[in-house]
Amino acid sequence: QVQLVESGGGLVQPGGSLRLSCAASGFTFSMHGMMWVRRAPGKGLEWVSVINPDGDSTQYAESVKGRFTISRDNAKNTLYLQMNSLKPEDTAVYYCSQRGASPSGQGTQVTVSS
């Protein structure tokens, strides 16, 4: 059974940084593309970034390109999202999931506010 546990969110000032983590279990992590999506208050799910199984190919939404970096550690079954230069519009619940799948975890709240 696929289990994904997101962590690392919090309250940060505009311009600040956070690093999100996603601990994966219940499947062969190293064989799956993974992605981050987010849901801002009152809005639908927005795709943020995707990474291939080997970690050598990544893609980003235009809204986060140049500020966010997705990475993975297949030895630790963990996905990461480094978020820099955060903006108030990045406020959302962030979820990780297998590429193409709907989020199944509880997500982690990121709030960017002064």
mmCIF file of C-alpha atoms in Angstrom:
data_model
loop_
_atom_site.group_PDB
_atom_site.id
_atom_site.type_symbol
_atom_site.label_atom_id
_atom_site.label_comp_id
_atom_site.label_asym_id
_atom_site.label_seq_id
_atom_site.Cartn_x
_atom_site.Cartn_y
_atom_site.Cartn_z
ATOM 1 C CA GLN A 1 0.000 0.000 0.000
ATOM 2 C CA VAL A 2 1.399 3.321 -1.076
ATOM 3 C CA GLN A 3 2.201 5.628 1.825
ATOM 4 C CA LEU A 4 3.478 9.168 1.392
ATOM 5 C CA VAL A 5 4.146 11.405 4.380
ATOM 6 C CA GLU A 6 4.901 15.060 3.744
ATOM 7 C CA SER A 7 6.722 17.266 6.248
ATOM 8 C CA GLY A 8 8.717 20.474 6.530
ATOM 9 C CA GLY A 9 6.025 23.083 6.079
ATOM 10 C CA GLY A 10 5.529 26.081 8.299
ATOM 11 C CA LEU A 11 5.161 29.835 8.518
ATOM 12 C CA VAL A 12 7.824 31.850 6.726
ATOM 13 C CA GLN A 13 8.242 35.484 5.753
ATOM 14 C CA PRO A 14 8.243 36.565 2.099
ATOM 15 C CA GLY A 15 11.672 35.934 0.636
ATOM 16 C CA GLY A 16 12.335 33.073 3.015
ATOM 17 C CA SER A 17 13.046 29.409 2.359
ATOM 18 C CA LEU A 18 11.672 26.032 3.336
ATOM 19 C CA ARG A 19 12.599 22.464 2.478
ATOM 20 C CA LEU A 20 9.781 19.970 2.193
ATOM 21 C CA SER A 21 10.294 16.235 2.503
ATOM 22 C CA CYS A 22 8.149 13.304 1.440
ATOM 23 C CA ALA A 23 8.836 9.892 2.960
ATOM 24 C CA ALA A 24 7.646 7.097 0.698
ATOM 25 C CA SER A 25 6.864 3.465 1.481
ATOM 26 C CA GLY A 26 4.795 0.577 0.168
ATOM 27 C CA PHE A 27 6.177 0.675 -3.367
ATOM 28 C CA THR A 28 9.491 0.639 -5.203
ATOM 29 C CA PHE A 29 10.288 4.338 -4.940
ATOM 30 C CA SER A 30 13.274 4.255 -7.287
ATOM 31 C CA MET A 31 11.118 3.051 -10.174
ATOM 32 C CA HIS A 32 8.554 5.864 -10.087
ATOM 33 C CA GLY A 33 8.513 9.431 -11.268
ATOM 34 C CA MET A 34 7.367 11.666 -8.430
ATOM 35 C CA MET A 35 5.781 15.065 -8.263
ATOM 36 C CA TRP A 36 4.723 17.858 -5.956
ATOM 37 C CA VAL A 37 1.338 19.513 -6.217
ATOM 38 C CA ARG A 38 -0.295 22.168 -4.070
ATOM 39 C CA ARG A 39 -3.709 23.461 -3.138
ATOM 40 C CA ALA A 40 -4.044 27.112 -2.242
ATOM 41 C CA PRO A 41 -6.958 28.277 -0.088
ATOM 42 C CA GLY A 42 -10.169 28.162 -2.107
ATOM 43 C CA LYS A 43 -8.454 26.838 -5.240
ATOM 44 C CA GLY A 44 -7.929 23.533 -7.003
ATOM 45 C CA LEU A 45 -4.832 21.376 -7.166
ATOM 46 C CA GLU A 46 -1.895 22.962 -8.977
ATOM 47 C CA TRP A 47 0.992 20.926 -10.310
ATOM 48 C CA VAL A 48 4.336 22.271 -9.052
ATOM 49 C CA SER A 49 7.154 20.005 -10.165
ATOM 50 C CA VAL A 50 8.036 16.500 -11.355
ATOM 51 C CA ILE A 51 11.188 14.388 -11.272
ATOM 52 C CA ASN A 52 12.015 11.182 -13.122
ATOM 53 C CA PRO A 53 12.957 7.941 -11.324
ATOM 54 C CA ASP A 54 16.705 8.521 -11.636
ATOM 55 C CA GLY A 55 16.491 12.135 -10.517
ATOM 56 C CA ASP A 56 18.267 13.525 -13.578
ATOM 57 C CA SER A 57 15.271 15.102 -15.258
ATOM 58 C CA THR A 58 13.003 17.695 -13.692
ATOM 59 C CA GLN A 59 10.219 20.050 -14.743
ATOM 60 C CA TYR A 60 8.626 23.007 -13.006
ATOM 61 C CA ALA A 61 5.511 25.118 -13.240
ATOM 62 C CA GLU A 62 6.254 28.600 -14.557
ATOM 63 C CA SER A 63 5.095 30.076 -11.261
ATOM 64 C CA VAL A 64 7.946 28.403 -9.336
ATOM 65 C CA LYS A 65 10.668 28.031 -11.951
ATOM 66 C CA GLY A 66 13.983 29.416 -10.727
ATOM 67 C CA ARG A 67 12.841 29.437 -7.100
ATOM 68 C CA PHE A 68 11.999 25.799 -6.306
ATOM 69 C CA THR A 69 14.179 22.727 -6.742
ATOM 70 C CA ILE A 70 12.889 19.165 -6.677
ATOM 71 C CA SER A 71 15.228 16.321 -5.789
ATOM 72 C CA ARG A 72 15.160 12.778 -4.485
ATOM 73 C CA ASP A 73 17.248 10.305 -2.515
ATOM 74 C CA ASN A 74 16.356 6.827 -3.716
ATOM 75 C CA ALA A 75 18.473 5.236 -0.991
ATOM 76 C CA LYS A 76 16.272 6.939 1.605
ATOM 77 C CA ASN A 77 12.984 6.660 -0.324
ATOM 78 C CA THR A 78 12.555 10.389 0.100
ATOM 79 C CA LEU A 79 11.470 13.207 -2.184
ATOM 80 C CA TYR A 80 12.374 16.833 -1.502
ATOM 81 C CA LEU A 81 11.278 20.299 -2.537
ATOM 82 C CA GLN A 82 13.615 23.171 -1.770
ATOM 83 C CA MET A 83 11.649 26.410 -1.890
ATOM 84 C CA ASN A 84 13.499 29.721 -1.993
ATOM 85 C CA SER A 85 12.355 33.318 -2.459
ATOM 86 C CA LEU A 86 8.931 32.381 -1.205
ATOM 87 C CA LYS A 87 5.976 34.620 -2.037
ATOM 88 C CA PRO A 88 2.573 34.988 -0.373
ATOM 89 C CA GLU A 89 1.022 33.298 -3.397
ATOM 90 C CA ASP A 90 2.997 30.154 -2.567
ATOM 91 C CA THR A 91 0.779 29.692 0.486
ATOM 92 C CA ALA A 92 -0.855 26.286 0.100
ATOM 93 C CA VAL A 93 -0.974 22.730 1.310
ATOM 94 C CA TYR A 94 1.769 20.831 -0.503
ATOM 95 C CA TYR A 95 1.407 17.179 -1.441
ATOM 96 C CA CYS A 96 3.704 14.643 -3.026
ATOM 97 C CA SER A 97 2.502 11.815 -5.209
ATOM 98 C CA GLN A 98 3.610 9.327 -7.802
ATOM 99 C CA ARG A 99 3.676 10.951 -11.218
ATOM 100 C CA GLY A 100 0.173 10.988 -12.612
ATOM 101 C CA ALA A 101 -1.481 9.889 -9.381
ATOM 102 C CA SER A 102 -3.748 11.827 -7.061
ATOM 103 C CA PRO A 103 -2.268 12.855 -3.718
ATOM 104 C CA SER A 104 -2.989 10.392 -0.938
ATOM 105 C CA GLY A 105 -1.191 11.953 2.026
ATOM 106 C CA GLN A 106 -2.231 14.684 4.407
ATOM 107 C CA GLY A 107 0.113 17.233 2.924
ATOM 108 C CA THR A 108 2.118 19.904 4.693
ATOM 109 C CA GLN A 109 0.961 23.493 5.135
ATOM 110 C CA VAL A 110 3.167 26.289 3.841
ATOM 111 C CA THR A 111 2.191 29.813 4.838
ATOM 112 C CA VAL A 112 4.119 32.792 3.488
ATOM 113 C CA SER A 113 3.220 35.931 5.373
ATOM 114 C CA SER A 114 4.810 38.871 7.113
#
